[in-house]
XYZ file of C-alpha atoms in Angstrom:
719
model
C 43.736 -9.117 -9.890
C 45.311 -8.214 -6.540
C 43.191 -6.665 -3.791
C 45.123 -3.385 -4.165
C 44.481 -3.122 -7.904
C 40.892 -4.285 -7.418
C 40.330 -1.509 -4.874
C 41.946 1.009 -7.200
C 39.490 0.158 -9.976
C 36.607 0.799 -7.588
C 37.702 4.372 -6.834
C 36.887 5.874 -10.282
C 33.497 4.132 -10.291
C 32.798 5.358 -6.775
C 33.732 8.950 -7.636
C 31.610 8.828 -10.811
C 28.621 7.478 -8.883
C 29.099 10.177 -6.239
C 29.346 12.952 -8.840
C 26.160 11.814 -10.607
C 24.267 11.492 -7.318
C 25.502 14.917 -6.185
C 24.496 16.586 -9.459
C 21.019 15.007 -9.383
C 20.516 15.962 -5.738
C 21.585 19.537 -6.514
C 19.360 19.981 -9.525
C 16.385 18.593 -7.655
C 17.157 21.021 -4.815
C 17.224 23.868 -7.344
C 13.984 22.631 -8.923
C 12.299 22.425 -5.537
C 13.362 25.991 -4.744
C 11.619 27.234 -7.873
C 8.596 25.077 -7.128
C 8.048 26.688 -3.726
C 8.942 30.312 -4.460
C 8.532 30.958 -8.214
C 4.915 32.163 -8.007
C 4.448 32.950 -4.314
C 7.603 35.025 -3.742
C 9.884 35.042 -6.811
C 12.235 37.564 -5.255
C 12.986 35.086 -2.451
C 14.195 32.254 -4.690
C 17.787 32.718 -3.345
C 16.387 32.008 0.152
C 14.763 28.931 -1.370
C 18.227 27.772 -2.394
C 19.341 28.077 1.241
C 16.318 26.110 2.456
C 17.005 23.216 0.097
C 20.804 23.144 0.196
C 21.053 23.525 3.992
C 18.681 20.611 4.519
C 20.594 18.585 1.936
C 23.927 19.392 3.598
C 22.769 18.123 6.998
C 21.385 14.985 5.333
C 24.684 14.448 3.476
C 26.641 14.523 6.746
C 24.316 11.941 8.336
C 24.534 9.790 5.186
C 28.349 9.787 5.386
C 28.392 8.909 9.087
C 25.840 6.086 8.685
C 27.071 4.766 5.315
C 28.451 1.422 6.486
C 25.171 0.657 8.271
C 22.642 1.876 5.710
C 24.391 2.424 2.318
C 21.780 5.026 1.361
C 21.922 8.337 -0.534
C 19.725 11.048 0.980
C 17.860 13.870 -0.757
C 15.054 16.391 -0.284
C 11.668 14.827 -1.006
C 8.960 15.971 -3.393
C 6.195 14.931 -0.952
C 7.070 17.832 1.338
C 7.987 20.277 -1.426
C 4.689 19.925 -3.285
C 2.724 20.425 -0.076
C 4.786 23.487 0.826
C 4.288 24.865 -2.685
C 0.523 24.604 -2.199
C 0.737 26.274 1.202
C 2.945 29.020 -0.272
C 0.352 29.629 -2.996
C -2.363 30.015 -0.348
C -0.151 32.449 1.573
C 0.235 34.515 -1.604
C -3.536 34.510 -2.163
C -4.365 35.597 1.405
C -6.721 38.485 2.021
C -5.715 41.169 2.757
C -2.733 40.898 0.436
C 0.634 40.254 2.050
C 3.989 41.703 1.089
C 6.626 39.461 -0.456
C 8.662 39.742 2.747
C 5.709 38.492 4.806
C 5.071 35.607 2.390
C 8.762 34.701 2.524
C 8.680 34.712 6.338
C 5.579 32.517 6.327
C 7.183 30.022 3.950
C 10.385 29.930 5.992
C 8.440 29.361 9.228
C 6.368 26.651 7.535
C 9.518 24.879 6.344
C 11.112 25.028 9.789
C 7.979 23.718 11.517
C 7.374 20.946 8.968
C 11.002 19.781 9.059
C 11.367 19.941 12.845
C 7.996 18.222 13.375
C 9.004 15.526 10.897
C 12.269 14.992 12.759
C 10.504 14.797 16.121
C 7.889 12.326 14.847
C 10.601 10.158 13.299
C 12.661 10.148 16.496
C 9.643 9.125 18.582
C 8.718 6.339 16.166
C 12.315 5.132 15.950
C 12.912 5.157 19.705
C 9.639 3.339 20.405
C 10.424 0.826 17.629
C 7.058 1.468 16.006
C 8.160 1.881 12.381
C 6.499 -1.326 11.203
C 3.136 -0.210 12.629
C 3.145 3.097 10.730
C 3.165 1.114 7.474
C -0.383 -0.076 8.266
C -1.936 3.092 6.825
C -4.544 1.986 4.224
C -2.929 1.680 0.802
C -5.579 3.780 -1.028
C -4.740 6.709 1.284
C -1.014 6.373 0.571
C -1.630 5.890 -3.138
C -4.029 8.835 -3.280
C -1.598 11.163 -1.544
C 1.385 10.156 -3.698
C -0.726 10.259 -6.863
C -1.849 13.770 -5.923
C 1.811 14.650 -5.357
C 2.611 13.434 -8.876
C -0.229 15.483 -10.394
C 0.872 18.585 -8.480
C 4.458 18.114 -9.657
C 3.274 18.054 -13.280
C 1.026 21.085 -12.785
C 3.724 23.069 -11.008
C 6.350 22.059 -13.569
C 4.162 23.505 -16.308
C 3.470 26.575 -14.173
C 7.173 27.437 -14.075
C 7.302 28.176 -17.815
C 3.700 28.743 -18.931
C 1.498 31.781 -18.399
C -1.357 31.287 -15.954
C -4.046 30.861 -18.647
C -2.275 29.815 -21.860
C -4.126 29.613 -25.163
C -3.517 27.098 -27.955
C -1.281 29.536 -29.819
C 0.939 29.942 -26.770
C 1.033 26.204 -26.078
C 2.115 25.422 -29.658
C 4.658 28.220 -29.979
C 8.236 26.950 -30.624
C 9.525 28.501 -27.400
C 6.750 26.809 -25.407
C 7.405 23.460 -27.048
C 11.078 23.703 -26.147
C 10.434 24.807 -22.577
C 7.489 22.581 -21.631
C 5.971 20.122 -24.111
C 9.113 18.312 -25.240
C 10.732 17.874 -21.791
C 7.396 16.762 -20.328
C 6.830 14.223 -23.104
C 10.412 12.977 -22.795
C 9.993 12.471 -19.036
C 6.743 10.576 -19.600
C 8.323 8.440 -22.333
C 11.240 7.447 -20.081
C 8.866 6.359 -17.317
C 6.651 4.390 -19.744
C 9.568 2.663 -21.486
C 11.125 1.690 -18.168
C 7.865 0.411 -16.675
C 6.356 -1.427 -19.644
C 9.236 -2.256 -21.990
C 12.079 -2.728 -19.537
C 14.155 -0.167 -21.458
C 16.488 1.749 -19.146
C 17.243 5.308 -20.252
C 19.775 7.263 -18.202
C 18.108 10.250 -16.555
C 21.376 12.264 -16.476
C 21.876 11.659 -20.215
C 18.262 12.593 -20.926
C 18.703 15.769 -18.876
C 21.825 16.600 -20.877
C 19.853 16.035 -24.087
C 17.125 18.432 -22.905
C 19.750 21.073 -22.154
C 21.417 20.506 -25.529
C 18.156 20.845 -27.459
C 17.331 24.038 -25.565
C 20.698 25.555 -26.462
C 20.216 24.593 -30.125
C 16.741 26.148 -30.235
C 18.090 29.273 -28.555
C 21.053 29.510 -30.919
C 18.836 29.387 -34.023
C 16.153 31.713 -32.663
C 15.986 35.425 -33.454
C 18.838 37.172 -31.687
C 20.628 33.912 -30.881
C 21.595 32.798 -27.370
C 21.938 36.322 -25.884
C 18.301 37.032 -26.711
C 17.202 33.532 -25.639
C 18.728 34.076 -22.181
C 16.152 36.815 -21.547
C 13.228 35.138 -23.325
C 12.241 32.757 -20.541
C 13.962 29.730 -22.072
C 16.632 29.962 -19.366
C 16.550 30.780 -15.658
C 18.071 34.230 -16.293
C 14.614 35.792 -16.058
C 14.117 34.401 -12.549
C 17.680 34.081 -11.247
C 19.826 36.812 -12.831
C 23.459 36.070 -13.494
C 25.512 36.444 -10.316
C 22.692 35.584 -7.880
C 23.922 33.808 -4.768
C 22.331 31.791 -1.996
C 20.762 34.176 0.468
C 20.579 33.535 4.198
C 17.215 34.338 5.815
C 17.189 37.519 7.871
C 15.388 38.029 11.161
C 14.045 41.284 9.725
C 11.630 39.172 7.662
C 9.701 38.349 10.834
C 9.086 41.932 12.007
C 5.523 41.989 10.635
C 4.862 38.261 10.814
C 1.163 37.439 10.079
C 0.683 34.860 12.835
C -3.022 34.275 12.167
C -2.321 33.335 8.539
C 0.451 30.987 9.657
C -1.707 29.223 12.252
C -4.345 28.383 9.642
C -1.879 26.097 7.860
C -0.340 24.447 10.948
C -2.613 21.340 10.749
C -1.496 20.755 7.152
C 2.142 21.109 8.190
C 1.715 18.525 10.948
C 0.087 16.122 8.480
C 3.180 16.583 6.306
C 5.279 15.227 9.191
C 3.268 12.000 9.349
C 3.159 11.565 5.572
C 6.897 12.238 5.333
C 7.457 9.415 7.800
C 5.255 7.143 5.722
C 7.014 8.187 2.515
C 10.388 7.417 4.067
C 9.226 3.964 5.181
C 8.004 3.253 1.656
C 11.411 4.324 0.333
C 13.147 2.046 2.821
C 10.917 -0.869 1.834
C 11.757 -0.288 -1.829
C 15.462 -0.069 -0.970
C 15.219 -3.318 0.976
C 13.708 -5.086 -2.030
C 16.171 -3.669 -4.560
C 19.266 -4.350 -2.431
C 18.027 -7.760 -1.196
C 19.188 -7.045 2.318
C 17.395 -6.472 5.586
C 16.959 -2.823 6.557
C 16.662 -1.885 10.229
C 13.620 0.373 9.876
C 13.720 1.785 13.399
C 17.435 2.652 13.176
C 16.972 4.352 9.790
C 13.972 6.293 11.114
C 16.032 7.498 14.083
C 18.825 8.696 11.779
C 16.352 10.550 9.573
C 14.709 12.024 12.664
C 18.003 13.422 13.954
C 18.874 14.804 10.513
C 15.554 16.603 10.079
C 15.499 17.938 13.622
C 18.900 19.554 12.976
C 17.840 20.723 9.505
C 14.692 22.308 10.926
C 16.826 24.430 13.259
C 18.775 25.799 10.276
C 15.697 26.413 8.133
C 16.404 23.376 5.945
C 13.795 21.268 4.209
C 12.907 17.627 4.924
C 15.352 15.100 3.470
C 15.697 11.366 3.955
C 16.849 8.146 2.316
C 16.173 7.882 -1.427
C 15.578 4.394 -2.821
C 16.051 5.586 -6.428
C 19.387 7.362 -5.957
C 20.663 4.591 -3.683
C 19.823 1.977 -6.316
C 21.477 4.061 -9.060
C 24.630 4.459 -6.967
C 24.828 0.726 -6.215
C 24.450 -0.051 -9.920
C 27.361 2.243 -10.818
C 29.581 1.254 -7.874
C 28.363 -1.979 -6.219
C 31.050 -2.162 -3.526
C 31.469 1.542 -2.870
C 32.664 2.700 0.502
C 32.185 5.976 2.332
C 33.907 7.810 -0.530
C 30.631 7.706 -2.498
C 28.441 9.750 -0.086
C 31.404 12.066 0.598
C 31.746 12.762 -3.138
C 27.987 13.224 -3.523
C 27.821 15.587 -0.555
C 30.810 17.672 -1.643
C 29.413 17.902 -5.179
C 26.062 19.172 -3.895
C 27.740 21.684 -1.566
C 30.028 22.886 -4.366
C 27.105 23.412 -6.742
C 25.196 25.264 -4.043
C 28.156 27.458 -3.098
C 29.702 28.139 -6.507
C 27.148 27.080 -9.115
C 24.116 29.160 -8.127
C 25.538 32.399 -9.623
C 25.543 30.669 -13.024
C 22.025 29.241 -12.862
C 21.022 31.909 -15.376
C 22.486 29.623 -18.048
C 20.412 26.598 -16.952
C 17.514 25.877 -19.361
C 14.067 26.167 -17.786
C 13.188 23.003 -19.723
C 15.697 21.084 -17.586
C 13.797 21.976 -14.407
C 10.522 21.053 -16.120
C 12.010 17.708 -17.188
C 13.229 16.784 -13.695
C 9.942 17.719 -12.010
C 7.896 15.975 -14.722
C 10.018 12.843 -14.378
C 9.272 12.764 -10.655
C 5.572 13.416 -11.291
C 5.146 10.726 -13.950
C 7.152 8.313 -11.801
C 4.794 8.780 -8.863
C 1.720 8.404 -11.084
C 3.041 5.220 -12.659
C 4.296 3.629 -9.436
C 1.416 4.441 -7.114
C -1.606 4.486 -9.399
C -1.212 3.080 -12.912
C 0.834 0.006 -11.939
C -1.531 -0.738 -9.040
C -4.753 -0.539 -11.079
C -5.010 -4.326 -11.646
C -4.962 -4.869 -7.864
C -7.258 -2.007 -6.893
C -10.976 -2.414 -6.311
C -13.480 0.112 -7.600
C -13.779 1.444 -4.045
C -10.001 1.909 -3.832
C -9.951 3.801 -7.137
C -12.774 6.088 -5.995
C -10.884 6.786 -2.757
C -7.702 7.685 -4.651
C -9.529 9.955 -7.118
C -11.350 11.748 -4.283
C -8.071 12.318 -2.401
C -6.450 13.759 -5.530
C -9.436 16.021 -6.221
C -9.640 17.365 -2.655
C -5.872 17.912 -2.547
C -6.044 19.957 -5.752
C -9.186 21.892 -4.834
C -8.871 22.348 -1.071
C -6.118 21.068 1.224
C -4.007 18.067 2.110
C -5.462 17.742 5.618
C -9.052 17.467 4.399
C -7.957 15.055 1.650
C -6.289 12.732 4.167
C -9.267 12.840 6.565
C -11.759 12.070 3.789
C -9.404 9.433 2.361
C -9.112 7.585 5.671
C -12.905 7.716 6.098
C -13.478 6.365 2.580
C -10.848 3.657 3.064
C -12.544 2.599 6.308
C -15.948 2.541 4.587
C -14.549 0.581 1.653
C -12.918 -1.891 4.046
C -16.187 -2.322 5.947
C -18.127 -3.002 2.751
C -15.479 -5.422 1.462
C -15.211 -7.203 4.816
C -18.977 -7.632 5.021
C -18.797 -9.648 1.795
C -16.318 -12.136 3.225
C -17.798 -15.454 4.387
C -18.687 -15.355 8.070
C -18.910 -19.155 8.148
C -15.639 -21.027 8.203
C -17.735 -24.152 7.759
C -21.401 -25.167 7.733
C -22.251 -28.790 8.412
C -24.534 -31.134 10.313
C -24.047 -33.739 13.008
C -24.182 -36.384 10.290
C -20.902 -35.070 8.870
C -19.072 -33.407 11.738
C -18.469 -35.529 14.817
C -16.649 -35.174 18.066
C -13.291 -36.843 18.575
C -15.006 -39.580 20.591
C -14.693 -43.010 18.948
C -17.729 -45.241 19.470
C -19.058 -48.592 18.391
C -20.196 -49.210 14.825
C -23.793 -49.471 16.072
C -23.547 -46.074 17.798
C -22.029 -44.519 14.670
C -24.984 -45.766 12.605
C -27.422 -44.152 15.028
C -25.537 -40.854 14.834
C -25.602 -41.083 11.033
C -29.396 -41.305 11.207
C -29.954 -38.555 13.791
C -27.116 -36.186 12.850
C -29.131 -34.163 10.319
C -31.148 -32.724 13.194
C -28.070 -30.780 14.365
C -26.838 -27.720 12.434
C -23.226 -26.703 13.090
C -21.800 -23.284 12.177
C -18.143 -22.422 12.741
C -17.856 -18.624 12.627
C -14.793 -16.554 11.774
C -13.486 -12.996 11.541
C -14.915 -9.858 13.096
C -18.649 -9.764 13.707
C -20.397 -6.506 12.923
C -23.896 -5.636 11.810
C -23.373 -6.454 8.117
C -21.881 -9.928 8.603
C -24.216 -10.954 11.429
C -27.281 -9.824 9.471
C -26.232 -12.141 6.658
C -25.646 -14.940 9.183
C -29.121 -14.366 10.655
C -30.776 -14.714 7.245
C -28.832 -17.829 6.239
C -29.402 -19.681 9.536
C -33.144 -18.935 9.365
C -33.172 -20.168 5.772
C -31.447 -23.422 6.802
C -34.011 -23.926 9.581
C -36.946 -23.401 7.229
C -35.588 -25.550 4.382
C -34.379 -28.501 6.450
C -35.962 -31.857 5.528
C -35.972 -32.938 9.188
C -36.925 -31.125 12.344
C -33.866 -29.275 13.636
C -33.261 -29.984 17.314
C -29.910 -28.287 17.931
C -28.051 -25.338 16.410
C -24.388 -25.008 17.388
C -22.577 -21.675 16.921
C -18.814 -21.956 17.396
C -17.180 -18.572 18.164
C -13.629 -19.898 18.603
C -12.275 -18.099 15.507
C -14.225 -14.871 16.028
C -11.823 -11.958 16.510
C -14.307 -9.510 18.020
C -17.852 -8.171 17.957
C -19.463 -4.741 17.944
C -22.638 -3.728 19.758
C -25.110 -4.006 16.876
C -23.744 -7.465 16.020
C -24.240 -8.570 19.626
C -27.891 -7.505 19.543
C -28.395 -9.343 16.247
C -27.005 -12.568 17.769
C -29.556 -12.220 20.600
C -32.273 -11.834 17.987
C -31.025 -14.956 16.180
C -31.138 -16.944 19.439
C -34.811 -16.033 19.891
C -35.591 -17.030 16.310
C -33.917 -20.439 16.784
C -36.034 -21.127 19.874
C -39.182 -20.065 18.027
C -38.394 -22.818 15.507
C -38.330 -25.415 18.298
C -34.546 -25.882 18.368
C -32.025 -25.371 21.140
C -29.068 -23.028 20.674
C -25.659 -24.253 21.791
C -22.683 -21.870 21.753
C -18.986 -22.548 22.186
C -16.175 -20.149 23.122
C -18.718 -17.373 23.743
C -17.071 -13.925 23.201
C -16.798 -11.525 26.115
C -19.159 -9.022 24.462
C -21.930 -11.627 24.250
C -21.277 -12.770 27.806
C -21.591 -9.154 28.981
C -24.812 -8.675 26.994
C -26.174 -11.843 28.594
C -25.417 -10.469 32.061
C -26.827 -6.999 31.339
C -29.954 -8.222 29.574
C -30.793 -10.879 32.139
C -31.515 -13.310 29.304
C -29.483 -16.390 28.430
C -28.408 -16.171 24.821
C -27.885 -19.924 24.561
C -29.574 -22.956 26.059
C -26.184 -24.560 26.619
C -22.648 -23.198 26.487
C -19.362 -25.094 26.194
C -15.711 -24.116 26.083
C -14.980 -26.022 22.859
C -16.860 -27.298 19.842
C -15.736 -30.847 20.613
C -17.383 -30.699 24.048
C -20.626 -29.470 22.483
C -20.589 -32.236 19.857
C -19.895 -34.883 22.498
C -22.829 -33.625 24.592
C -25.228 -33.703 21.628
C -24.060 -37.181 20.571
C -24.470 -38.563 24.097
C -27.953 -37.037 24.232
C -28.972 -38.597 20.908
C -27.618 -42.031 21.816
C -29.197 -41.903 25.268
C -32.625 -41.442 23.693
C -32.208 -44.456 21.396
C -30.237 -46.950 23.518
C -29.027 -47.236 27.124
C -25.490 -46.389 26.077
C -22.542 -47.516 24.036
C -22.063 -51.272 23.861
C -19.162 -53.340 22.566
C -19.192 -53.796 18.813
C -20.985 -57.134 18.466
C -19.665 -57.681 14.931
C -15.964 -57.587 15.788
C -16.528 -59.106 19.229
C -18.329 -62.116 17.725
C -15.567 -62.533 15.145
C -12.830 -62.432 17.806
C -14.691 -65.063 19.849
C -15.015 -67.284 16.776
C -11.308 -66.914 15.947
C -10.291 -67.911 19.482
C -12.525 -70.987 19.254
C -11.524 -72.147 15.762
C -7.819 -71.229 15.546
C -5.559 -73.031 18.012
C -2.851 -70.893 19.601
C -4.632 -67.581 18.934
C -6.154 -65.692 21.861
C -7.278 -62.133 22.517
C -7.013 -61.613 26.279
C -8.948 -58.981 28.201
C -7.078 -56.632 30.521
C -8.388 -54.632 33.456
C -6.988 -51.079 33.506
C -7.013 -48.725 36.446
C -7.679 -45.065 35.685
C -4.424 -43.396 34.593
C -2.872 -46.558 33.142
C -1.268 -46.193 29.702
C -2.387 -48.681 27.065
C 0.552 -47.607 24.922
C 2.740 -44.512 24.666
C 3.672 -42.235 21.782
C 6.662 -43.648 19.923
C 6.120 -47.247 21.059
C 6.611 -49.951 18.455
C 3.249 -51.148 17.107
C 1.796 -54.343 18.553
C -1.706 -54.870 17.169
C -4.721 -52.984 18.507
C -7.244 -53.078 21.344
C -11.047 -53.034 21.587
C -12.679 -51.099 24.428
C -15.031 -53.306 26.453
C -15.933 -50.919 29.286
C -14.836 -47.514 30.547
C -13.250 -44.643 28.627
C -9.806 -44.242 27.046
C -8.274 -40.991 25.782
C -5.552 -40.227 23.227
C -3.008 -37.622 24.330
C -0.242 -35.728 22.557
C 2.386 -33.330 23.871
C 1.275 -29.696 23.808
C 2.921 -26.431 24.802
C 5.009 -26.377 27.959
C 5.024 -30.185 27.924
C 1.359 -30.492 28.878
C -0.706 -33.372 27.505
C -3.471 -32.358 25.101
C -6.448 -34.663 24.561
C -7.112 -35.280 20.872
C -9.631 -38.147 21.036
C -11.580 -40.340 23.416
C -12.785 -43.939 23.082
C -15.956 -45.469 24.493
C -17.025 -49.145 24.629
C -17.085 -50.610 21.137
C -14.281 -48.392 19.845
C -11.198 -49.867 18.180
C -7.904 -48.246 19.201
C -4.556 -48.376 17.383
C -5.715 -50.261 14.286
C -3.810 -47.922 11.949
C -0.537 -49.568 12.991
C -1.792 -52.902 11.605
C -1.710 -51.377 8.110
C 1.249 -48.969 8.335
C 3.597 -50.622 10.809
C 4.476 -47.129 12.088
C 5.114 -46.335 15.744
C 2.357 -45.041 17.989
C 1.582 -41.396 17.176
C -0.083 -40.644 20.523
C -0.318 -41.926 24.064
C -3.557 -43.790 24.892
C -4.510 -43.746 28.568
C -7.427 -45.010 30.649
C -9.446 -41.990 31.767
C -11.627 -44.215 33.970
C -11.312 -47.798 35.123
C -11.649 -49.796 31.924
C -11.521 -53.252 30.371
C -9.907 -53.721 26.956
C -9.500 -56.726 24.695
C -6.035 -56.916 23.183
C -5.374 -58.141 19.646
C -1.559 -58.559 19.574
C 0.446 -58.524 16.361
C 1.707 -62.084 16.985
C -1.885 -63.364 17.044
C -2.605 -61.528 13.777
C 0.478 -63.063 12.132
C -0.596 -66.552 13.240
C -4.122 -65.887 11.980
C -2.804 -64.872 8.536
C -0.883 -68.161 8.279
C -3.514 -70.504 9.691
C -6.788 -68.929 8.564
C -6.266 -66.251 5.904
C -10.031 -66.132 5.320
C -10.683 -65.063 8.911
C -7.746 -62.641 8.771
C -9.262 -61.058 5.669
C -12.640 -60.773 7.412
C -11.051 -59.053 10.415
C -9.052 -56.667 8.238
C -12.225 -55.904 6.281
C -13.988 -54.776 9.459
C -11.030 -52.596 10.405
C -10.875 -51.133 6.895
C -14.583 -50.299 6.896
C -14.256 -48.472 10.218
C -11.305 -46.467 8.906
C -13.090 -45.774 5.600
C -16.181 -44.487 7.417
C -14.010 -42.151 9.486
C -12.199 -40.930 6.348
C -15.511 -40.442 4.538
C -16.797 -38.178 7.315
C -13.555 -36.190 7.277
C -13.743 -35.735 3.498
C -17.391 -34.684 3.639
C -16.523 -32.206 6.369
C -13.768 -30.660 4.233
C -16.137 -30.253 1.288
C -18.730 -28.654 3.553
C -16.387 -25.760 4.403
């Protein structure tokens, strides 16, 4: 197919997708108008049409301009509409009673403030590139608010066609079934089938079916369709034939009840923040469904500009719709700007020329559309999330829904955030505060010593308890740490001499946790042990300065430094210091004596001399006779980072004897040192001439490596 013909085939699909999107946008705008005004100020429903269609028109223009960058269809959002419907109901119930003109003025002012505030908040967030941070609102709060929105949509949908206190006879009457029960059940069935059976049912076709059934019921009822038009089955009773969109008049504000308006301002400002959050959730869903990266900050700026302009015209909040955008892409995958143009023109045409004929629209159709939105929110934000929610999350969501229904959105959000914070605190306190718990027998410093020294540390290591802490320290976690450390002290089979607390992975501390750590330090000393801390947090350092009492007996920058200090202390009490490994040294002497042509020369090294460098080809290993060597690897900014040190008796580089791989690190003399070299050529000669001695030497090397691996494995299992 040629590009010209291929493009021609896209045009009908694009126009069809645009028409469907425009019709859906229009009918939701009509539904939202009824939702806000039907009970509070029914005579002002034509003004409600202006509020919804003017906001949608501004959004349509922005959608057309930004199409090639965002590919999104925009529409008015139920989050704002449901909140405004609740505010409108409270205006209508105000004492003393207000006139319909005053209620209409209040609703119009509320819409303008909510939309303009939403636009301003979005512009600020977009310009400061903070969109990703707004998404950090606790999920139970978001879920609770959107679940409450779904419940309110269902309640308000029923309220459009049912009397305020219906009895069973009224609920089961044929007219009621046609207007409310059947469309509500159909909407719920579509959501359930889509979510749990993967069955896609076209919403436009279902809406057409609802309208068709309503016309059939009306045709076969007493008096036929003419009588049905005035029975409440159609919108004729609320929007008489010939009604047109009505522009708001300044005369409405002559007796404006400012005090009543100011009472709801906090709720309107909360709407701005929640609208921003709702839009970001829509954008995230659109990003997943389209499998492309969405520039959140740019989209937020576009929505901010649109709503700021819409607020000036009295329009309602509108922004990118993930659902309509996905539907449009399914119908016309490669659509160009013609799609949003068609959708926008369709919506404008319905608003300008279709409103006079709304009298013929079945009330059940409005109920169906609102119920579909309500069930969709319930399924997406509550039912589908139940397997992942904790009991605390569920309680938070239920409380938010209840407060929203019984009181106000602002109080619901405040209580929801408080409950989410409490639930997080309780959950966090149950997380393990210890990244690892071990003893000096298992966890060692990176200092390599002689086999004799390692045996001594194996025997004395149980007297050192080592705790690596993690996360945020607050009263709950530190109290548990206090109890467990005391329990370890009391149940130890040997007398504990040192307790090491490593704070390197601690993210922060609060005041009560700091005081509990001080209390733990006193308890450790009372048990005859010394407390050693590493990477002491600033809060504990400040408490130490203010209290005039040292929290720890010794403090080090790193855990490795603390372990090295304890090991040196233990060895110093048992022996004068590290000595060359007599086992391997004796064997090397015997090999030199008994095997002609094999020698292991000693080399004097000045401090700073490299024994070998990272990447060098392997050439045997060395034994440290005196002094100290260190292993270095390249760190950030090209700086050398010490990863191990070697004292007399340590064997360095023996891994290469088994693997043949190049040197993985640079080994350098930290002090003046003497090493005994065991070159690869000597090892090869030894294997040929005296395989028994070669096997004995390799056995010693293997045992040293196995002991090191055993300690590493034990350390991993101790975490």
